[in-house]
């Protein structure tokens, strides 16, 4: 399965915007930051395999600003490595949602 839509980083950014507009704790989603971190961890799973230090940073994130910085760093590293969105393989998270 290959991606024919937005890439992982674009989806992560969209998710962060939606989480700000519709905070998870207001919809019964539990503690907001934990919920958002969990979804980002899953969305960007392929990037953690290449950059495990970023996964550590995600787990240590204490606010929304740090999560945005993390997503921007993932994007920066993808660009450095010549990442092509169309070559992203869909994970189980995208195939089964």
Short mmCIF file of C-alpha atoms in Angstrom, two decimals:
data_model
loop_
_atom_site.label_atom_id
_atom_site.label_comp_id
_atom_site.label_asym_id
_atom_site.label_seq_id
_atom_site.Cartn_x
_atom_site.Cartn_y
_atom_site.Cartn_z
CA UNK A 1 0.00 0.00 0.00
CA UNK A 2 1.48 3.33 -1.07
CA UNK A 3 0.29 6.78 -0.15
CA UNK A 4 -1.73 8.75 -2.65
CA UNK A 5 -2.76 11.53 -0.27
CA UNK A 6 -1.03 13.77 2.25
CA UNK A 7 2.11 12.52 3.94
CA UNK A 8 2.66 11.60 7.57
CA UNK A 9 3.89 15.06 8.56
CA UNK A 10 0.93 16.79 6.90
CA UNK A 11 -1.46 14.45 8.72
CA UNK A 12 0.32 15.06 12.02
CA UNK A 13 0.03 18.83 11.56
CA UNK A 14 -3.65 18.53 10.69
CA UNK A 15 -4.18 16.36 13.75
CA UNK A 16 -2.48 18.93 16.01
CA UNK A 17 -4.75 21.65 14.64
CA UNK A 18 -7.83 19.49 15.21
CA UNK A 19 -6.71 18.58 18.73
CA UNK A 20 -6.42 22.28 19.52
CA UNK A 21 -9.84 23.04 18.06
CA UNK A 22 -11.47 19.98 19.65
CA UNK A 23 -9.48 19.15 22.80
CA UNK A 24 -9.56 15.40 23.52
CA UNK A 25 -10.35 15.88 27.21
CA UNK A 26 -13.56 17.75 26.33
CA UNK A 27 -14.81 14.84 24.25
CA UNK A 28 -14.05 12.23 26.87
CA UNK A 29 -10.68 11.36 25.32
CA UNK A 30 -8.80 11.51 28.59
CA UNK A 31 -5.73 13.58 29.37
CA UNK A 32 -5.16 15.79 26.33
CA UNK A 33 -1.37 15.67 25.98
CA UNK A 34 -1.18 11.92 26.53
CA UNK A 35 -3.88 11.33 23.92
CA UNK A 36 -2.20 13.59 21.35
CA UNK A 37 1.22 12.04 21.96
CA UNK A 38 -0.25 8.57 21.48
CA UNK A 39 -1.73 9.48 18.11
CA UNK A 40 1.46 11.22 16.95
CA UNK A 41 3.49 8.20 18.03
CA UNK A 42 1.36 6.00 15.80
CA UNK A 43 1.15 8.41 12.84
CA UNK A 44 4.91 8.94 12.71
CA UNK A 45 5.94 5.39 13.64
CA UNK A 46 8.05 4.94 10.49
CA UNK A 47 10.05 8.03 11.37
CA UNK A 48 10.83 6.76 14.87
CA UNK A 49 12.53 3.72 13.40
CA UNK A 50 14.94 6.01 11.53
CA UNK A 51 15.26 8.61 14.31
CA UNK A 52 14.71 7.01 17.74
CA UNK A 53 15.87 10.20 19.46
CA UNK A 54 12.72 11.92 18.18
CA UNK A 55 10.52 9.28 19.77
CA UNK A 56 12.26 9.99 23.07
CA UNK A 57 11.59 13.70 22.56
CA UNK A 58 7.91 12.91 21.91
CA UNK A 59 7.60 11.00 25.16
CA UNK A 60 9.23 13.88 27.04
CA UNK A 61 7.02 16.55 25.45
CA UNK A 62 5.15 18.53 28.09
CA UNK A 63 3.16 20.96 25.98
CA UNK A 64 1.69 21.67 22.56
CA UNK A 65 4.65 23.81 21.50
CA UNK A 66 7.04 20.89 21.95
CA UNK A 67 4.78 18.68 19.83
CA UNK A 68 4.80 21.24 17.00
CA UNK A 69 8.61 21.49 17.27
CA UNK A 70 8.82 17.72 17.05
CA UNK A 71 6.70 17.52 13.91
CA UNK A 72 8.79 20.28 12.31
CA UNK A 73 11.97 18.37 13.18
CA UNK A 74 10.56 15.21 11.59
CA UNK A 75 9.80 17.25 8.46
CA UNK A 76 13.32 18.74 8.46
CA UNK A 77 14.94 15.31 8.73
CA UNK A 78 12.69 13.91 6.03
CA UNK A 79 13.79 16.74 3.71
CA UNK A 80 17.46 16.11 4.54
CA UNK A 81 17.03 12.46 3.59
CA UNK A 82 15.27 13.18 0.29
CA UNK A 83 11.96 11.87 1.58
CA UNK A 84 9.18 11.53 -1.02
CA UNK A 85 5.61 11.43 0.28
CA UNK A 86 4.40 9.29 -2.61
CA UNK A 87 6.92 6.61 -1.58
CA UNK A 88 5.56 6.35 1.96
CA UNK A 89 4.12 2.94 2.65
CA UNK A 90 0.80 2.97 4.45
CA UNK A 91 0.97 1.54 7.93
CA UNK A 92 -1.77 -0.48 9.59
CA UNK A 93 -2.89 2.79 11.22
CA UNK A 94 -3.82 4.31 7.85
CA UNK A 95 -5.11 1.13 6.21
CA UNK A 96 -7.53 0.26 9.01
CA UNK A 97 -8.96 3.54 10.18
#
